[in-house]
CSV table of C-alpha atoms and ligand atoms in Angstrom, one decimal:
chain,number,residue,atom,x,y,z
A,1,MET,CA,0.0,0.0,0.0
A,2,THR,CA,1.5,3.3,-1.0
A,3,MET,CA,0.8,6.4,1.0
A,4,GLN,CA,-0.4,9.8,-0.3
A,5,THR,CA,2.3,12.4,-0.3
A,6,ARG,CA,1.2,16.0,0.3
A,7,ILE,CA,3.1,19.3,-0.1
A,8,VAL,CA,2.0,21.8,2.5
A,9,THR,CA,3.2,25.3,3.6
A,10,LEU,CA,4.5,25.6,7.2
A,11,ARG,CA,1.4,27.5,8.1
A,12,GLN,CA,-0.9,24.8,6.9
A,13,GLY,CA,1.2,21.9,8.0
A,14,LEU,CA,3.4,22.7,11.1
A,15,GLU,CA,1.1,21.1,13.6
A,16,GLU,CA,0.7,17.9,11.5
A,17,ALA,CA,4.4,17.7,10.7
A,18,VAL,CA,5.4,18.0,14.4
A,19,LYS,CA,2.8,15.4,15.3
A,20,LEU,CA,4.3,13.0,12.7
A,21,ILE,CA,7.9,13.5,14.1
A,22,LYS,CA,6.7,13.0,17.7
A,23,SER,CA,4.9,9.7,16.7
A,24,GLY,CA,8.1,8.4,15.0
A,25,GLU,CA,7.4,9.2,11.4
A,26,VAL,CA,9.5,11.0,8.7
A,27,VAL,CA,8.8,14.5,7.3
A,28,VAL,CA,10.5,16.3,4.4
A,29,PHE,CA,11.6,19.8,5.2
A,30,PRO,CA,13.4,22.5,3.2
A,31,THR,CA,16.9,23.9,4.1
A,32,GLU,CA,19.1,26.5,2.4
A,33,THR,CA,21.3,23.7,1.0
A,34,VAL,CA,18.9,20.9,-0.2
A,35,TYR,CA,15.6,19.4,1.1
A,36,GLY,CA,16.1,16.9,3.9
A,37,LEU,CA,14.2,13.8,5.0
A,38,GLY,CA,14.0,14.1,8.8
A,39,ALA,CA,13.1,12.0,11.8
A,40,ASN,CA,13.6,12.4,15.5
A,41,ALA,CA,17.4,11.8,16.0
A,42,PHE,CA,16.9,10.2,19.4
A,43,ASP,CA,14.4,7.7,18.1
A,44,ALA,CA,16.2,4.7,16.5
A,45,LYS,CA,13.1,3.2,15.0
A,46,ALA,CA,12.1,6.5,13.4
A,47,VAL,CA,15.5,7.0,12.0
A,48,ARG,CA,15.4,3.5,10.4
A,49,LYS,CA,12.4,4.8,8.4
A,50,ILE,CA,14.6,7.3,6.7
A,51,PHE,CA,16.8,4.5,5.3
A,52,GLU,CA,13.7,2.6,4.2
A,53,ALA,CA,12.2,5.6,2.4
A,54,LYS,CA,15.5,6.4,0.7
A,55,GLY,CA,16.6,2.9,0.0
A,56,ARG,CA,19.9,4.0,1.6
A,57,PRO,CA,22.5,1.6,3.0
A,58,MET,CA,22.6,1.7,6.8
A,59,ASP,CA,26.4,2.3,6.9
A,60,ASN,CA,26.0,5.8,5.5
A,61,PRO,CA,25.6,8.2,8.5
A,62,LEU,CA,23.0,11.0,8.8
A,63,ILE,CA,23.3,14.6,9.9
A,64,ALA,CA,21.6,15.8,13.0
A,65,HIS,CA,19.8,19.1,12.4
A,66,ILE,CA,19.3,21.5,15.3
A,67,ALA,CA,17.4,24.7,15.9
A,68,ASP,CA,19.8,26.3,18.5
A,69,ILE,CA,23.5,26.1,19.1
A,70,SER,CA,22.9,25.0,22.7
A,71,TRP,CA,21.4,21.8,21.3
A,72,ILE,CA,24.9,20.7,20.3
A,73,ASP,CA,25.6,19.6,23.9
A,74,ARG,CA,22.7,17.1,23.6
A,75,LEU,CA,24.5,15.4,20.8
A,76,ALA,CA,28.2,15.8,21.2
A,77,VAL,CA,31.0,15.7,23.9
A,78,ASP,CA,34.6,17.0,24.2
A,79,ILE,CA,34.0,20.0,22.0
A,80,SER,CA,37.3,21.8,21.4
A,81,ASP,CA,37.7,25.6,21.4
A,82,GLU,CA,38.5,25.4,17.6
A,83,ALA,CA,35.2,23.6,17.0
A,84,ARG,CA,33.4,26.2,19.1
A,85,ALA,CA,35.0,28.9,17.0
A,86,VAL,CA,33.7,27.3,13.7
A,87,ILE,CA,30.3,26.8,15.2
A,88,ASN,CA,30.0,30.4,16.4
A,89,GLU,CA,31.3,31.8,13.1
A,90,PHE,CA,29.2,29.8,10.6
A,91,MET,CA,26.1,28.5,12.4
A,92,PRO,CA,23.3,28.8,11.4
A,93,GLY,CA,24.5,28.2,7.9
A,94,PRO,CA,25.5,25.6,5.2
A,95,ILE,CA,28.1,23.7,7.3
A,96,THR,CA,28.1,20.4,9.1
A,97,VAL,CA,30.5,19.9,11.9
A,98,ILE,CA,31.7,16.4,12.9
A,99,LEU,CA,32.2,16.1,16.6
A,100,LYS,CA,32.6,13.3,19.1
A,101,ARG,CA,29.2,11.8,19.7
A,102,SER,CA,27.3,11.6,22.9
A,103,LYS,CA,26.1,8.1,23.9
A,104,LYS,CA,22.5,9.4,23.6
A,105,VAL,CA,22.8,9.4,19.8
A,106,PRO,CA,21.7,6.1,18.4
A,107,ASP,CA,23.9,4.0,16.1
A,108,GLU,CA,21.3,4.4,13.3
A,109,VAL,CA,22.2,8.1,13.1
A,110,THR,CA,26.0,7.7,13.1
A,111,ALA,CA,26.2,4.4,11.3
A,112,GLY,CA,28.0,3.1,14.4
A,113,LEU,CA,30.8,5.7,14.2
A,114,ASP,CA,32.0,7.4,17.4
A,115,THR,CA,31.4,10.8,15.8
A,116,VAL,CA,28.2,12.7,14.9
A,117,GLY,CA,27.6,15.3,12.1
A,118,ILE,CA,25.7,18.3,13.3
A,119,ARG,CA,24.1,21.1,11.3
A,120,PHE,CA,22.1,24.2,12.2
A,121,PRO,CA,20.3,25.2,9.0
A,122,ASN,CA,19.5,28.9,8.3
A,123,HIS,CA,16.2,28.4,6.4
A,124,SER,CA,13.4,29.9,8.3
A,125,VAL,CA,11.0,27.0,7.7
A,126,ALA,CA,13.7,24.5,8.8
A,127,ARG,CA,14.4,26.5,11.9
A,128,GLU,CA,10.8,26.9,12.9
A,129,PHE,CA,10.0,23.3,12.2
A,130,ILE,CA,12.9,21.8,14.1
A,131,LYS,CA,12.4,24.2,17.0
A,132,ALA,CA,8.7,23.2,17.2
A,133,CYS,CA,9.7,19.5,17.2
A,134,GLY,CA,12.0,20.2,20.2
A,135,VAL,CA,14.4,17.4,19.2
A,136,PRO,CA,17.2,17.3,16.7
A,137,LEU,CA,16.2,15.8,13.3
A,138,ALA,CA,18.4,13.3,11.7
A,139,ALA,CA,18.3,13.9,8.0
A,140,PRO,CA,20.0,13.1,4.7
A,141,SER,CA,19.0,14.7,1.4
A,142,ALA,CA,15.4,13.9,0.6
A,143,ASN,CA,16.0,11.8,-2.5
A,144,THR,CA,16.0,8.1,-3.1
A,145,SER,CA,19.5,6.6,-2.9
A,146,THR,CA,21.7,7.5,-5.9
A,147,LYS,CA,19.2,10.0,-7.3
A,148,ILE,CA,20.0,13.8,-7.6
A,149,SER,CA,19.5,15.9,-4.4
A,150,PRO,CA,16.3,17.9,-4.4
A,151,THR,CA,16.4,21.7,-4.3
A,152,SER,CA,12.6,22.2,-4.6
A,153,ALA,CA,9.5,20.6,-3.1
A,154,GLN,CA,8.6,19.5,-6.6
A,155,HIS,CA,11.9,17.6,-7.0
A,156,VAL,CA,11.1,15.7,-3.8
A,157,PHE,CA,7.6,14.9,-4.9
A,158,GLU,CA,8.7,13.5,-8.3
A,159,ASP,CA,11.3,11.3,-6.6
A,160,MET,CA,9.6,10.3,-3.4
A,161,ASN,CA,5.8,10.4,-4.0
A,162,GLY,CA,4.2,7.6,-2.1
A,163,ARG,CA,7.3,7.1,0.2
A,164,VAL,CA,6.8,9.9,2.6
A,165,PRO,CA,3.6,11.4,4.1
A,166,LEU,CA,4.4,15.1,4.1
A,167,ILE,CA,6.7,17.6,2.4
A,168,LEU,CA,7.0,21.1,3.9
A,169,GLN,CA,7.2,23.7,1.2
A,170,GLY,CA,10.1,26.1,1.4
A,171,GLY,CA,10.7,27.4,-2.1
A,172,ALA,CA,13.9,26.9,-4.1
A,173,CYS,CA,17.0,26.2,-2.0
A,174,GLU,CA,19.2,29.3,-1.9
A,175,VAL,CA,22.6,27.5,-1.6
A,176,GLY,CA,21.6,24.6,-3.8
A,177,ILE,CA,24.3,22.0,-2.9
A,178,GLU,CA,24.8,20.0,0.2
A,179,SER,CA,26.6,21.5,3.3
A,180,THR,CA,30.3,21.7,3.7
A,181,ILE,CA,31.3,18.9,6.1
A,182,VAL,CA,34.3,19.6,8.3
A,183,ASP,CA,35.7,17.0,10.7
A,184,MET,CA,36.7,18.7,13.9
A,185,THR,CA,37.8,15.5,15.5
A,186,ALA,CA,40.8,15.1,13.2
A,187,ASP,CA,44.3,16.3,14.2
A,188,VAL,CA,44.1,18.9,11.5
A,189,PRO,CA,40.4,20.0,10.9
A,190,THR,CA,39.5,18.2,7.6
A,191,ILE,CA,37.0,19.0,4.9
A,192,LEU,CA,35.1,15.8,4.1
A,193,ARG,CA,32.8,17.4,1.6
A,194,PRO,CA,33.2,20.8,0.0
A,195,GLY,CA,30.4,23.3,0.0
A,196,ALA,CA,29.4,26.9,0.3
A,197,ILE,CA,31.7,27.4,3.3
A,198,THR,CA,35.1,27.2,1.6
A,199,VAL,CA,38.5,26.1,2.8
A,200,ASN,CA,39.6,29.7,2.8
A,201,MET,CA,36.7,30.8,5.0
A,202,LEU,CA,37.5,28.0,7.4
A,203,ALA,CA,41.2,28.7,7.4
A,204,LYS,CA,40.5,32.3,8.5
A,205,VAL,CA,38.9,30.9,11.6
A,206,LEU,CA,41.1,27.9,12.2
A,207,GLY,CA,44.5,28.9,10.9
A,208,LYS,CA,45.0,25.4,9.4
A,209,VAL,CA,42.6,23.2,7.5
A,210,LYS,CA,43.1,20.0,5.4
A,211,ASN,CA,41.2,20.5,2.2
A,212,PHE,CA,39.0,17.9,0.4
A,213,ASP,CA,42.0,17.1,-1.9
A,214,GLY,CA,44.2,16.3,1.2
A,215,LYS,CA,46.3,19.5,0.9
A,216,ILE,CA,46.7,21.5,4.1
A,217,LEU,CA,45.9,25.2,3.9
A,218,VAL,CA,47.6,27.5,6.3
A,219,ALA,CA,46.0,31.0,6.6
A,220,LYS,CA,48.4,33.9,5.9
A,221,ALA,CA,46.5,36.0,8.4
A,222,PRO,CA,44.3,33.9,10.5
A,223,GLY,CA,42.7,37.1,11.7
A,224,MET,CA,39.5,35.5,12.9
A,225,LYS,CA,41.0,32.7,14.9
A,226,TYR,CA,39.3,32.3,18.3
A,227,LYS,CA,37.3,35.4,17.4
A,228,HIS,CA,35.2,35.0,20.6
A,229,TYR,CA,38.2,36.2,22.6
A,230,ALA,CA,39.0,39.1,20.4
A,231,PRO,CA,38.5,42.8,20.8
A,232,SER,CA,36.1,44.5,18.4
A,233,CYS,CA,38.9,46.2,16.5
A,234,ASP,CA,42.0,44.6,14.8
A,235,MET,CA,44.9,43.8,17.0
A,236,VAL,CA,48.5,42.7,16.2
A,237,VAL,CA,51.5,41.8,18.2
A,238,ALA,CA,54.7,43.7,17.5
A,239,THR,CA,57.9,41.7,17.6
A,240,ASN,CA,59.9,44.7,18.8
A,241,GLU,CA,59.6,48.4,19.5
A,242,LYS,CA,60.8,49.4,16.1
A,243,ARG,CA,58.1,47.4,14.4
A,244,ALA,CA,55.5,48.7,16.8
A,245,ARG,CA,56.4,52.3,15.8
A,246,GLU,CA,56.4,51.5,12.1
A,247,GLU,CA,53.0,49.8,12.4
A,248,TYR,CA,51.7,52.7,14.4
A,249,PHE,CA,52.5,55.2,11.7
A,250,ARG,CA,51.3,52.8,8.9
A,251,GLN,CA,47.9,52.5,10.6
A,252,LYS,CA,47.7,56.2,11.3
A,253,GLN,CA,48.4,57.0,7.6
A,254,LYS,CA,45.5,54.7,6.8
A,255,GLY,CA,43.3,57.0,8.9
A,256,LEU,CA,43.0,54.6,11.9
A,257,ASN,CA,43.4,55.7,15.4
A,258,PRO,CA,46.0,53.2,16.8
A,259,VAL,CA,47.1,52.5,20.3
A,260,ILE,CA,50.1,50.7,21.7
A,261,ILE,CA,49.5,48.4,24.7
A,262,ALA,CA,52.8,47.9,26.6
A,263,LYS,CA,54.7,47.9,29.8
A,264,LYS,CA,56.3,51.1,31.0
A,265,TYR,CA,59.8,50.5,29.7
A,266,TYR,CA,58.5,50.2,26.1
A,267,LEU,CA,58.9,53.2,23.9
A,268,LYS,CA,61.0,54.9,26.5
A,269,ASP,CA,62.9,56.8,23.8
A,270,THR,CA,60.0,58.2,21.9
A,271,GLY,CA,61.4,61.7,21.8
A,272,ASP,CA,58.8,64.1,20.5
A,273,GLU,CA,56.7,61.5,18.9
A,274,GLN,CA,53.2,61.3,20.2
A,275,PHE,CA,51.8,57.9,20.7
A,276,ASN,CA,48.6,56.7,22.1
A,277,VAL,CA,49.7,54.3,24.8
A,278,ILE,CA,48.0,52.2,27.4
A,279,ASP,CA,50.4,51.6,30.2
A,280,LEU,CA,50.4,48.0,31.6
A,281,GLY,CA,52.7,48.8,34.5
A,282,GLU,CA,56.2,47.7,35.5
A,283,SER,CA,56.2,44.0,35.9
A,284,ASP,CA,54.7,40.9,34.3
A,285,GLU,CA,52.3,40.7,37.3
A,286,ASP,CA,51.1,44.2,36.5
A,287,ALA,CA,50.7,43.4,32.8
A,288,MET,CA,48.8,40.2,33.6
A,289,ARG,CA,46.4,42.1,35.9
A,290,ASN,CA,45.9,44.9,33.4
A,291,ILE,CA,45.9,43.2,30.0
A,292,TYR,CA,42.1,42.6,29.7
A,293,ASN,CA,41.2,46.0,31.0
A,294,ALA,CA,43.6,47.5,28.5
A,295,MET,CA,41.9,45.6,25.6
A,296,HIS,CA,38.5,46.9,26.8
A,297,GLU,CA,39.8,50.4,27.0
A,298,ALA,CA,41.5,50.2,23.6
A,299,GLN,CA,38.5,48.9,21.8
A,300,GLU,CA,36.4,51.7,23.2
A,301,LYS,CA,38.7,54.6,22.6
A,302,TYR,CA,40.8,53.5,19.7
A,303,GLY,CA,40.5,51.8,16.3
A,304,TYR,CA,43.6,49.5,16.1
A,305,ILE,CA,45.6,47.8,18.8
A,306,ILE,CA,49.3,47.1,18.7
A,307,CYS,CA,50.5,45.0,21.6
A,308,GLN,CA,54.0,44.3,22.7
A,309,ASP,CA,55.4,40.8,22.8
A,310,PHE,CA,55.7,39.4,26.3
A,311,GLY,CA,58.0,36.5,25.3
A,312,VAL,CA,57.8,32.8,25.9
A,313,ASP,CA,58.9,32.5,29.5
A,314,GLY,CA,57.0,32.5,32.8
A,315,LEU,CA,54.1,34.8,33.2
A,316,GLY,CA,55.0,36.3,29.8
A,317,ALA,CA,53.9,33.1,28.1
A,318,SER,CA,50.6,33.1,30.0
A,319,ILE,CA,49.9,36.7,29.0
A,320,MET,CA,50.9,35.8,25.4
A,321,ASN,CA,48.4,33.0,25.4
A,322,ARG,CA,45.6,35.5,25.8
A,323,VAL,CA,47.2,38.1,23.5
A,324,ASN,CA,47.6,35.6,20.7
A,325,LYS,CA,43.9,34.6,20.9
A,326,ALA,CA,42.9,38.3,20.9
A,327,SER,CA,45.1,39.0,17.9
A,328,GLY,CA,44.3,35.8,16.1
A,329,GLY,CA,48.0,35.1,16.0
A,330,LYS,CA,48.7,38.2,13.8
A,331,ARG,CA,52.3,39.4,14.2
A,332,ILE,CA,54.4,42.1,12.6
B,401,AMP,P1,23.5,13.5,2.7
B,401,AMP,O1,23.3,14.9,3.2
B,401,AMP,O2,22.3,12.8,2.1
B,401,AMP,O3,24.7,13.4,1.8
B,401,AMP,O4,23.9,12.6,4.0
B,401,AMP,C1,24.7,12.9,5.1
B,401,AMP,C2,26.1,12.8,4.8
B,401,AMP,O5,26.8,13.3,5.9
B,401,AMP,C3,26.7,11.4,4.7
B,401,AMP,O6,26.6,10.9,3.4
B,401,AMP,C4,28.1,11.5,5.2
B,401,AMP,O7,28.9,11.9,4.1
B,401,AMP,C5,28.1,12.7,6.1
B,401,AMP,N1,28.2,12.4,7.5
B,401,AMP,C6,27.3,12.4,8.5
B,401,AMP,N2,27.8,12.1,9.7
B,401,AMP,C7,29.1,11.8,9.5
B,401,AMP,C8,30.2,11.4,10.3
B,401,AMP,N3,30.0,11.2,11.6
B,401,AMP,N4,31.4,11.3,9.8
B,401,AMP,C9,31.6,11.6,8.5
B,401,AMP,N5,30.6,11.9,7.6
B,401,AMP,C10,29.4,12.1,8.1
B,402,MG,MG1,22.5,12.8,-0.2
């Protein structure tokens, strides 16, 4: 017996679609990449229906779709700072992040792997639908196995009519190809499937990424690395005082209002030159106590931060750990 497949708008069909998910059935929903065939990711029996409807081999894992970044903690464990940086930068959007799975995720979703693929789509229908379900939806593309991925409700209907009860209408997919998949559990973050989020975009956040072709890309200026620690204006570390001065005048010439953050001894021979300076005090203890406050002050009053290098020893190294995060590792 084949079922009747219907295409409905979110307004017409949200309640019914949520009911289907809660009772362990599948529903097709639009995303900005391609249409997905979803089921409750925590319900192994429901997830098996995805494989049946698609005719997909069970050793091919699915992606868990979420409606809020906080849901990631329901699916994954041991999430690195680098993974968080990628998540904060690109989600919601056309990216799937591979993380270490939580034991709560059934084998049917991960194909028995110890990792799980997570995506937070940016399509308004997907977001509202998943949010209303209240659980992550495991979903592959909504096509039968080996067929072309669908980028409209009509594509899904032509391929899957009679195999799924309901298709949520969401128009033509804006991105149009499947999400970029990046494995954040690898030694070097690795792109497993290229997509709209490119290797260059990822390198800006991560500094180092292994591309789909196996080549490692190192960002020339990983300016966005660990952006969540960074001040709101650009910041660089000056290797020595001479470079700090040169950079100061370079940025001034560009029309920016730079400031140098340094301990007292720095720039002692400035002569008549007028620098904006935030004084961190005499010792490394002083600098450590004052460094965050100096960054706050600098981002409020100035437009570009040049910070001294505190070296690699002792407290200096601890201060540099924070300074490097704030500057995204940028040095001059
Ligand atoms: P689809 O969007 O139809 O291509 O299906 C989801 C795809 O996500 C799979 O084919 C895999 O390539 C990928 N995927 C999902 N989870 C994982 C994972 N844990 N490790 C590697 N790839 C994954
Ligand atoms: Mg597919």
